Coordinates of C-alpha atoms and ligand atoms in Angstrom, one line a residue:
X115 CA 49.8 99.5 102.3
X116 CA 47.4 97.6 100.9
X117 CA 44.4 96.1 102.5
X118 CA 42.4 93.3 101.1
X119 CA 41.4 92.0 104.4
X120 CA 38.2 95.2 104.2
X121 CA 37.0 94.1 101.1
X122 CA 37.2 90.6 102.4
X123 CA 35.4 90.5 105.4
X124 CA 32.8 93.4 104.2
X125 CA 31.2 90.4 101.6
X126 CA 31.4 87.8 104.4
X127 CA 29.0 90.0 105.8
X128 CA 26.5 89.5 103.3
X129 CA 26.4 85.7 103.9
X130 CA 24.8 84.8 107.3
X131 CA 26.3 81.4 107.3
X132 CA 29.2 81.9 104.6
X133 CA 30.4 78.4 103.8
X134 CA 33.8 76.7 104.8
X135 CA 35.8 77.6 101.3
X136 CA 35.9 81.5 102.7
X137 CA 37.2 80.5 106.4
X138 CA 40.6 79.4 104.2
X139 CA 40.5 82.3 102.0
X140 CA 40.5 85.1 104.9
X141 CA 42.6 82.6 106.9
X142 CA 45.3 82.3 102.9
X143 CA 44.6 86.3 103.1
X144 CA 44.7 87.2 106.8
X145 CA 48.3 85.5 106.0
X146 CA 49.6 87.0 102.6
X147 CA 49.1 90.1 104.9
X148 CA 51.1 89.6 107.9
X149 CA 53.9 88.5 105.6
X150 CA 53.4 91.3 103.1
X151 CA 53.4 94.2 106.4
X152 CA 56.9 92.4 106.9
X153 CA 58.3 92.8 103.8
X154 CA 57.3 96.1 103.7
X155 CA 58.9 96.7 106.9
X156 CA 61.7 95.6 106.8
X157 CA 62.3 97.0 103.0
X158 CA 61.3 100.2 105.2
X159 CA 63.1 99.4 107.7
X160 CA 67.1 98.9 105.0
X161 CA 65.6 102.4 103.9
X162 CA 66.3 104.3 107.1
X163 CA 68.4 101.9 109.4
X164 CA 70.4 104.2 110.3
X165 CA 69.1 107.6 111.1
X166 CA 66.0 106.0 112.6
X167 CA 67.4 103.5 114.7
X168 CA 70.0 107.2 116.2
X169 CA 68.1 109.4 116.2
X170 CA 65.2 107.4 118.6
X171 CA 68.0 105.4 121.1
X172 CA 71.1 106.9 121.6
X173 CA 73.4 105.0 120.3
X174 CA 76.2 103.7 123.5
X175 CA 79.5 106.3 122.6
X176 CA 77.9 108.7 120.6
X177 CA 78.3 112.8 121.9
X178 CA 76.0 114.0 119.6
X179 CA 74.8 113.6 115.7
X180 CA 76.5 114.2 112.4
X181 CA 74.1 116.8 111.0
X182 CA 70.7 115.8 110.1
X183 CA 70.4 114.4 106.5
X184 CA 74.3 114.7 106.0
X185 CA 76.0 111.5 104.6
X186 CA 79.4 111.9 105.7
X187 CA 80.3 108.6 102.3
X188 CA 79.1 111.2 100.0
X189 CA 82.0 114.2 99.1
X190 CA 85.2 114.6 97.7
X191 CA 88.8 114.5 97.8
X192 CA 90.8 117.7 99.2
X193 CA 94.5 118.6 99.1
X194 CA 95.3 119.7 102.4
X195 CA 99.1 119.5 102.5
X196 CA 99.1 121.0 106.6
X197 CA 96.4 119.0 108.0
X198 CA 97.6 115.3 106.1
X199 CA 99.3 112.9 106.9
X200 CA 97.8 111.5 109.9
X201 CA 101.6 110.9 111.5
X202 CA 104.9 110.2 109.2
X203 CA 105.5 106.2 107.7
X204 CA 108.1 106.3 109.6
X205 CA 107.1 107.6 112.6
X206 CA 104.9 104.2 112.9
X207 CA 106.5 100.9 114.9
X208 CA 104.0 98.8 113.6
X209 CA 103.2 98.8 109.8
X210 CA 104.0 96.0 108.5
X211 CA 106.5 95.7 106.3
X212 CA 103.8 95.2 103.2
X213 CA 102.4 98.5 103.9
X214 CA 105.2 100.4 104.2
X215 CA 105.3 102.0 101.1
X216 CA 108.4 105.0 101.8
X217 CA 110.5 102.5 102.9
X218 CA 110.1 100.1 99.7
X219 CA 111.1 102.9 97.5
X220 CA 107.8 104.3 96.3
X221 CA 108.0 107.6 94.2
X222 CA 106.2 110.5 95.2
X223 CA 104.4 111.0 97.7
X224 CA 101.3 112.5 96.5
X225 CA 98.2 110.7 98.2
X226 CA 100.0 111.5 101.8
X227 CA 98.1 114.6 101.2
X228 CA 94.1 114.2 100.6
X229 CA 91.0 114.4 103.1
X230 CA 87.7 113.9 102.6
X231 CA 84.9 116.0 102.6
X232 CA 81.7 115.0 102.5
X233 CA 79.1 117.5 100.1
X234 CA 76.7 118.3 103.4
X235 CA 79.2 118.5 105.8
X236 CA 82.3 118.5 107.8
X237 CA 83.8 115.4 109.5
X238 CA 84.5 116.5 112.9
X239 CA 89.2 116.1 113.9
X240 CA 89.9 112.5 115.4
X241 CA 90.8 112.8 118.5
X242 CA 92.6 110.1 119.4
X243 CA 92.9 111.3 123.3
X244 CA 88.4 110.8 123.7
X245 CA 89.1 107.6 121.4
X246 CA 91.8 106.6 124.1
X247 CA 89.5 107.9 127.0
X248 CA 86.5 105.7 125.8
X249 CA 87.8 102.5 125.2
X250 CA 89.2 102.8 129.3
X251 CA 89.0 99.7 131.0
X252 CA 87.5 98.6 127.1
X253 CA 87.9 96.7 124.0
X254 CA 87.6 97.0 120.1
X255 CA 88.9 94.4 118.0
X256 CA 88.8 94.6 113.6
X257 CA 87.0 90.9 112.7
X258 CA 88.5 90.1 109.5
X259 CA 90.8 89.9 106.6
X260 CA 94.5 91.4 105.7
X261 CA 92.4 95.4 104.1
X262 CA 90.7 95.2 108.2
X263 CA 94.8 94.0 109.4
X264 CA 95.3 97.4 107.6
X265 CA 92.3 100.2 109.1
X266 CA 93.4 98.2 112.9
X267 CA 96.9 99.3 111.5
X268 CA 96.1 102.2 111.1
X269 CA 94.3 103.3 114.0
X270 CA 96.8 101.6 116.2
X271 CA 99.1 104.6 114.5
X272 CA 96.1 107.4 115.4
X273 CA 96.0 106.5 118.0
X274 CA 99.8 105.6 119.6
X275 CA 101.3 109.1 119.5
X276 CA 100.0 109.8 122.8
X277 CA 100.9 107.1 124.5
X278 CA 104.5 107.0 126.4
X279 CA 107.0 104.2 124.8
X280 CA 106.8 102.4 128.3
X281 CA 102.7 102.3 128.3
X282 CA 102.6 100.0 125.1
X283 CA 102.4 97.4 123.7
X284 CA 101.8 95.5 120.6
X285 CA 102.0 91.3 120.9
X286 CA 100.3 88.4 118.6
X287 CA 98.9 84.5 118.9
X288 CA 97.9 83.3 116.6
X289 CA 94.9 84.6 115.3
X290 CA 94.3 87.6 117.1
X291 CA 96.8 89.9 117.5
X292 CA 96.4 92.8 120.2
X293 CA 98.0 96.4 120.6
X294 CA 97.7 96.9 124.3
X295 CA 96.7 100.8 126.1
X296 CA 98.3 100.6 129.3
X297 CA 97.8 103.4 132.0
X298 CA 94.2 103.0 129.9
X299 CA 93.9 99.7 130.4
X300 CA 92.0 99.5 126.5
X301 CA 93.1 97.1 123.9
X302 CA 92.8 97.1 120.4
X303 CA 92.6 93.5 118.3
X304 CA 92.3 92.3 115.0
X305 CA 90.9 88.5 114.9
X306 CA 92.1 86.8 111.6
X307 CA 89.0 85.8 110.0
X308 CA 88.8 86.0 106.3
X309 CA 85.1 84.9 105.7
X310 CA 84.2 85.5 109.0
X311 CA 82.9 81.8 108.5
X312 CA 85.0 78.5 109.6
X313 CA 86.9 77.6 106.8
X314 CA 90.3 76.0 105.4
X315 CA 92.3 79.2 104.8
X316 CA 91.7 80.6 108.5
X317 CA 95.5 80.0 108.8
X318 CA 96.6 83.7 110.8
X319 CA 100.3 82.7 108.3
X320 CA 100.2 80.3 105.7
X321 CA 96.0 81.0 104.3
X322 CA 96.5 80.9 100.5
X323 CA 94.4 78.3 99.5
X324 CA 93.5 77.8 96.1
X325 CA 90.0 75.6 96.2
X326 CA 87.9 77.7 98.6
X327 CA 86.3 75.8 101.4
X328 CA 83.9 77.7 104.3
X329 CA 81.6 76.1 106.6
X330 CA 77.7 76.4 107.0
X331 CA 76.3 77.3 110.5
X332 CA 79.9 77.9 112.1
X333 CA 80.5 82.1 113.1
X334 CA 81.6 81.2 116.8
X335 CA 84.7 79.0 115.4
X336 CA 86.0 82.4 115.5
X337 CA 82.7 84.5 117.4
X338 CA 83.9 82.1 120.6
X339 CA 87.0 85.2 120.6
X340 CA 84.9 88.3 120.2
X341 CA 83.1 88.4 123.1
X342 CA 82.8 90.5 125.8
X343 CA 84.2 92.7 122.7
X344 CA 82.9 97.1 123.4
X345 CA 83.4 97.3 119.6
X346 CA 83.3 95.6 117.1
X347 CA 84.7 96.2 113.1
X348 CA 83.7 93.9 111.0
X349 CA 84.4 94.2 106.9
X350 CA 85.1 90.1 104.8
X351 CA 84.8 90.6 100.9
X352 CA 87.6 89.8 99.0
X353 CA 87.2 86.4 99.4
X354 CA 84.7 84.7 98.4
X355 CA 85.0 86.8 95.0
X356 CA 87.0 82.8 93.5
X357 CA 85.6 84.1 89.8
X358 CA 83.6 80.5 90.6
X359 CA 80.5 79.2 92.8
X360 CA 81.6 79.0 96.6
X361 CA 82.6 75.8 98.4
X362 CA 80.0 75.1 101.8
X363 CA 80.9 73.0 103.3
X364 CA 77.9 71.5 104.9
X365 CA 79.6 69.0 107.9
X366 CA 82.5 68.9 109.3
X367 CA 86.6 69.6 108.2
X368 CA 87.1 66.3 110.5
X369 CA 85.2 63.8 107.9
X370 CA 86.3 62.2 105.7
X371 CA 83.9 62.4 103.5
X372 CA 83.3 65.5 103.5
X373 CA 79.8 67.1 101.7
X374 CA 80.3 70.4 99.9
X375 CA 77.7 72.1 98.5
X376 CA 78.5 75.6 95.5
X377 CA 76.4 78.0 95.6
X378 CA 77.4 81.5 93.5
X379 CA 78.7 83.7 95.5
X380 CA 76.2 86.0 96.3
X381 CA 73.7 83.3 98.4
X382 CA 77.8 82.2 99.5
X383 CA 78.3 85.7 100.6
X384 CA 74.6 85.5 102.3
X385 CA 75.1 82.0 104.8
X386 CA 77.9 85.2 106.0
X387 CA 76.5 87.4 106.5
X388 CA 73.5 86.1 107.9
X389 CA 75.4 84.4 110.7
X390 CA 76.3 87.5 111.8
X391 CA 73.6 89.5 111.8
X392 CA 72.2 86.4 114.5
X393 CA 75.5 86.4 116.5
X394 CA 75.4 90.3 117.3
X395 CA 72.0 90.2 118.2
X396 CA 72.1 86.6 120.0
X397 CA 75.9 87.9 121.9
X398 CA 76.1 91.8 121.6
X399 CA 75.0 94.5 124.9
X400 CA 73.2 97.1 122.5
X401 CA 73.1 99.1 125.1
X402 CA 76.9 99.0 125.8
X403 CA 78.3 98.1 122.7
X404 CA 78.6 99.0 118.9
X405 CA 79.4 96.1 115.9
X406 CA 80.2 98.8 112.7
X407 CA 81.1 97.1 109.4
X408 CA 83.3 98.0 107.2
X409 CA 81.9 97.4 103.4
X410 CA 83.9 96.4 100.2
X411 CA 86.9 97.8 99.6
X412 CA 88.0 98.1 96.1
X413 CA 90.2 96.5 93.7
X414 CA 92.1 98.3 90.4
X415 CA 93.1 94.9 89.2
X416 CA 91.4 92.5 87.8
X417 CA 92.3 88.9 89.6
X418 CA 90.7 87.0 86.5
X419 CA 89.5 86.3 83.1
X420 CA 91.6 89.9 82.3
X421 CA 94.1 91.0 84.1
X422 CA 93.9 94.2 83.7
X423 CA 91.9 97.1 83.6
X424 CA 93.2 100.8 83.3
X425 CA 91.0 101.4 80.3
X426 CA 87.7 101.2 82.7
X427 CA 89.3 104.5 83.5
X428 CA 90.2 105.3 80.4
X429 CA 94.4 104.2 80.8
X430 CA 95.8 102.8 78.0
X431 CA 95.5 98.8 77.9
X432 CA 97.2 96.6 79.7
X433 CA 97.8 99.5 82.8
X434 CA 96.5 98.3 85.8
X435 CA 97.3 100.7 89.4
X436 CA 100.8 100.6 88.7
X437 CA 102.1 103.6 88.1
X438 CA 99.4 105.7 88.9
X439 CA 100.5 109.1 91.4
X440 CA 96.0 110.7 90.0
X441 CA 93.0 109.4 91.2
X442 CA 90.3 108.8 89.2
X443 CA 88.4 112.0 88.6
X444 CA 84.7 109.9 87.0
X445 CA 82.3 111.1 90.4
X446 CA 80.1 108.1 88.7
X447 CA 83.0 105.4 88.7
X448 CA 82.9 102.3 90.5
X449 CA 84.9 98.4 89.4
X450 CA 83.4 97.1 87.8
X451 CA 83.5 93.1 89.6
X452 CA 80.4 91.8 92.1
X453 CA 80.5 94.5 94.5
X454 CA 77.0 95.8 93.1
X455 CA 75.0 91.9 93.6
X456 CA 77.6 92.4 97.6
X457 CA 75.7 95.6 98.4
X458 CA 73.0 94.6 97.8
X459 CA 72.8 91.7 100.7
X460 CA 74.0 93.1 102.7
X461 CA 71.7 95.6 102.4
X462 CA 68.8 93.4 102.6
X463 CA 70.3 91.2 104.5
X464 CA 70.5 94.5 107.3
X465 CA 67.5 95.5 106.4
X466 CA 66.5 92.9 108.6
X467 CA 69.2 93.1 111.8
X468 CA 67.4 94.5 114.8
X469 CA 70.7 95.4 116.2
X470 CA 71.6 98.3 114.7
X471 CA 75.4 97.7 112.9
X472 CA 76.5 101.4 111.1
X473 CA 77.4 100.7 107.7
X474 CA 81.0 102.1 107.1
X475 CA 80.0 102.9 103.0
X476 CA 84.1 103.2 102.0
X477 CA 83.8 101.2 98.8
X478 CA 82.3 104.3 96.1
X479 CA 84.3 106.6 98.2
X480 CA 87.4 104.3 97.1
X481 CA 87.1 102.9 94.5
X482 CA 88.8 107.3 93.2
X483 CA 92.1 105.7 94.4
X484 CA 93.5 103.8 92.3
X485 CA 96.4 106.0 93.7
X486 CA 96.6 105.0 96.9
X487 CA 98.1 101.3 96.1
X488 CA 101.5 100.4 98.1
X489 CA 102.0 99.4 93.7
X490 CA 105.0 97.0 93.5
X491 CA 106.7 98.8 97.0
X492 CA 106.3 96.1 99.5
X493 CA 108.4 93.4 101.2
X494 CA 107.2 90.5 98.4
X495 CA 107.5 87.6 100.0
X496 CA 109.0 85.5 97.4
X497 CA 111.8 87.0 95.5
X498 CA 111.4 87.9 92.1
X499 CA 112.1 86.9 89.0
X500 CA 114.0 88.4 86.1
X501 CA 110.6 88.4 83.9
X502 CA 109.2 90.0 87.4
X503 CA 111.4 92.7 87.1
X504 CA 111.7 93.3 83.8
X505 CA 107.2 94.5 83.9
X506 CA 106.2 95.9 87.2
X507 CA 102.4 95.6 86.1
X508 CA 102.7 92.2 86.8
X509 CA 103.4 91.2 90.9
X510 CA 102.1 95.4 91.4
X511 CA 99.4 95.3 94.7
X512 CA 96.4 96.8 94.0
X513 CA 95.2 95.3 96.2
X514 CA 95.7 96.7 99.9
X515 CA 96.2 100.8 100.9
X516 CA 99.9 102.3 101.7
X517 CA 100.5 103.5 105.3
X518 CA 99.8 105.8 106.3
X519 CA 96.8 106.5 103.9
X520 CA 93.9 106.1 102.6
X521 CA 92.7 104.1 106.0
X522 CA 93.1 106.6 108.4
X523 CA 90.0 108.1 106.1
X524 CA 89.1 105.0 106.7
X525 CA 88.7 105.0 110.8
X526 CA 88.1 109.2 111.2
X527 CA 85.1 107.7 109.7
X528 CA 84.5 105.4 111.5
X529 CA 85.4 108.3 114.8
X530 CA 82.7 109.9 112.9
X531 CA 79.8 107.5 113.0
X532 CA 81.5 106.5 117.5
X533 CA 80.8 110.2 118.2
X534 CA 78.9 111.3 116.4
X535 CA 76.4 109.2 114.8
Ligands
LIG187 C1 90.1 115.6 123.3 O1 88.9 114.9 123.7 C2 89.3 115.2 125.3 C3 89.0 114.5 126.2 O2 87.8 114.0 125.8 C4 89.9 116.8 125.3 O3 89.7 116.9 126.6 C5 90.1 117.7 124.2 O4 89.6 119.2 124.5 C6 90.4 117.3 123.0 N1 90.8 118.4 122.2 C7 90.4 119.0 120.9 C8 91.6 118.8 119.9 O5 88.7 118.8 120.7
LIG188 C1 90.4 96.4 132.2 O1 90.0 95.6 130.6 C2 89.0 95.2 131.5 C3 88.3 94.4 130.0 O2 88.8 95.1 129.6 C4 87.8 94.5 133.1 O3 87.2 93.1 132.8 C5 89.0 94.4 133.3 O4 88.2 94.9 135.1 C6 89.7 95.7 133.5 N1 90.9 96.4 134.4 C7 91.2 97.5 135.9 C8 91.5 98.0 136.4 O5 90.4 98.0 135.7
LIG189 C1 105.2 106.8 84.6 O1 104.2 107.0 84.4 C2 104.1 108.4 83.2 C3 103.2 109.4 83.2 O2 102.3 109.3 83.9 C4 105.7 108.1 81.9 O3 105.7 109.2 81.9 C5 106.5 107.1 82.7 O4 106.5 106.8 80.6 C6 105.6 105.8 83.4 N1 106.3 105.1 83.7 C7 106.4 103.8 83.6 C8 107.5 102.3 83.6 O5 105.3 102.8 83.3
LIG190 C1 77.1 103.4 99.2 O1 76.9 103.7 98.7 C2 77.1 103.9 97.3 C3 77.8 104.8 96.5 O2 77.3 106.0 97.5 C4 75.7 103.7 97.2 O3 75.3 103.2 96.0 C5 74.9 102.9 98.5 O4 73.5 102.9 98.5 C6 75.6 103.1 99.4 N1 74.9 101.6 100.3 C7 73.8 101.4 101.3 C8 74.0 99.9 102.0 O5 73.7 102.6 102.2

């Protein structure tokens, strides 16, 4: 680090009585130096967030460490027909009909047989008993949008087999869905808050709104329902991708005349990340609880402008994930949406968090999986028209993922980072 201070002070010793402007100059230099140092510390933190915090202090629930230097998010997919899938679709009654692909006629099953293999080490085996023992008398909650709901359901499917029928239940109360393992007095919950902040899309059932509005400084509106949770898993991304500027409400949704400003996607997203980090610091105990954040779930369709995307991965024009049964081979593939700039915002804000938030960096490993989406094999909200039926590409869902499938891997990574950070 540069030390502009030392040269100035040696200069000042030459004068018995330095002129007053020198004090102002020194004060200025000191201020700059302090700011610079802070900046420096923050950027170092951003780089070492995970390592520095987990290497020095033992994180709650940690059993052992993952091998030094192994980035579990950097790796490749390997075929494993022996140990995958980790459960059968028909064995898990909790999967919502939007994700049961086999039941809705998907002809292939290949997408279920892949295991994530990090380059530098191997993932520990997911142990449902260990997870439930750890959750005894505790609450684990997923907070976010439908993709986080998918991960929540995957977690429930991974755990429910070791619990007898009479000792488990699933209930929904408005925005909150609760799976209870009675003999463990443990709950695994999902809370619908697609922006984390208060928004006009917060109704858990009717939330498809074209003009999205998010309210500034409003995280407690939902956050009051997350207090006391022991393991929190956040996500938020897709709802910010409106293709335009985001509407940010300054006052309240009850105001007759709403005070709305428009921000770029990145600035609006930064607002939410900062609120979340602040909420975590004020409400979570770093000695007894853990917080995770799942990165952006990639999509294999364009939501705006050009609707199709297949040329990006070398397919014919006019395609998306429909009829895709193989993954993208190019290890450098990364979709062409806002996710790069959003990732930067996350890095920047998390780097300044005093509470260690564990980042589940699933974007790259999921971006290869154009084969793993629900596509047309799901329950449709509305009956399909003749026109749609004639052109399945037009209504394929290339956002959500079949279960069992990709999201079980996200939970294996969550399991890894929880017990072997
Ligand atoms: C799973 O965890 C439980 C509880 O810690 C332990 O008793 C059991 O041996 C583990 N199973 C495997 C296969 O490692
Ligand atoms: C059950 O767990 C909750 C936390 O989720 C805790 O407050 C309560 O004391 C526990 N009850 C028993 C009987 O252990
Ligand atoms: C689906 O893909 C296969 C090749 O992978 C191709 O032969 C077939 O025509 C495609 N079907 C449709 C309906 O596009
Ligand atoms: C997440 O992973 C991608 C690809 O491996 C990488 O480019 C990015 O920097 C990672 N982000 C963070 C915050 O670690």
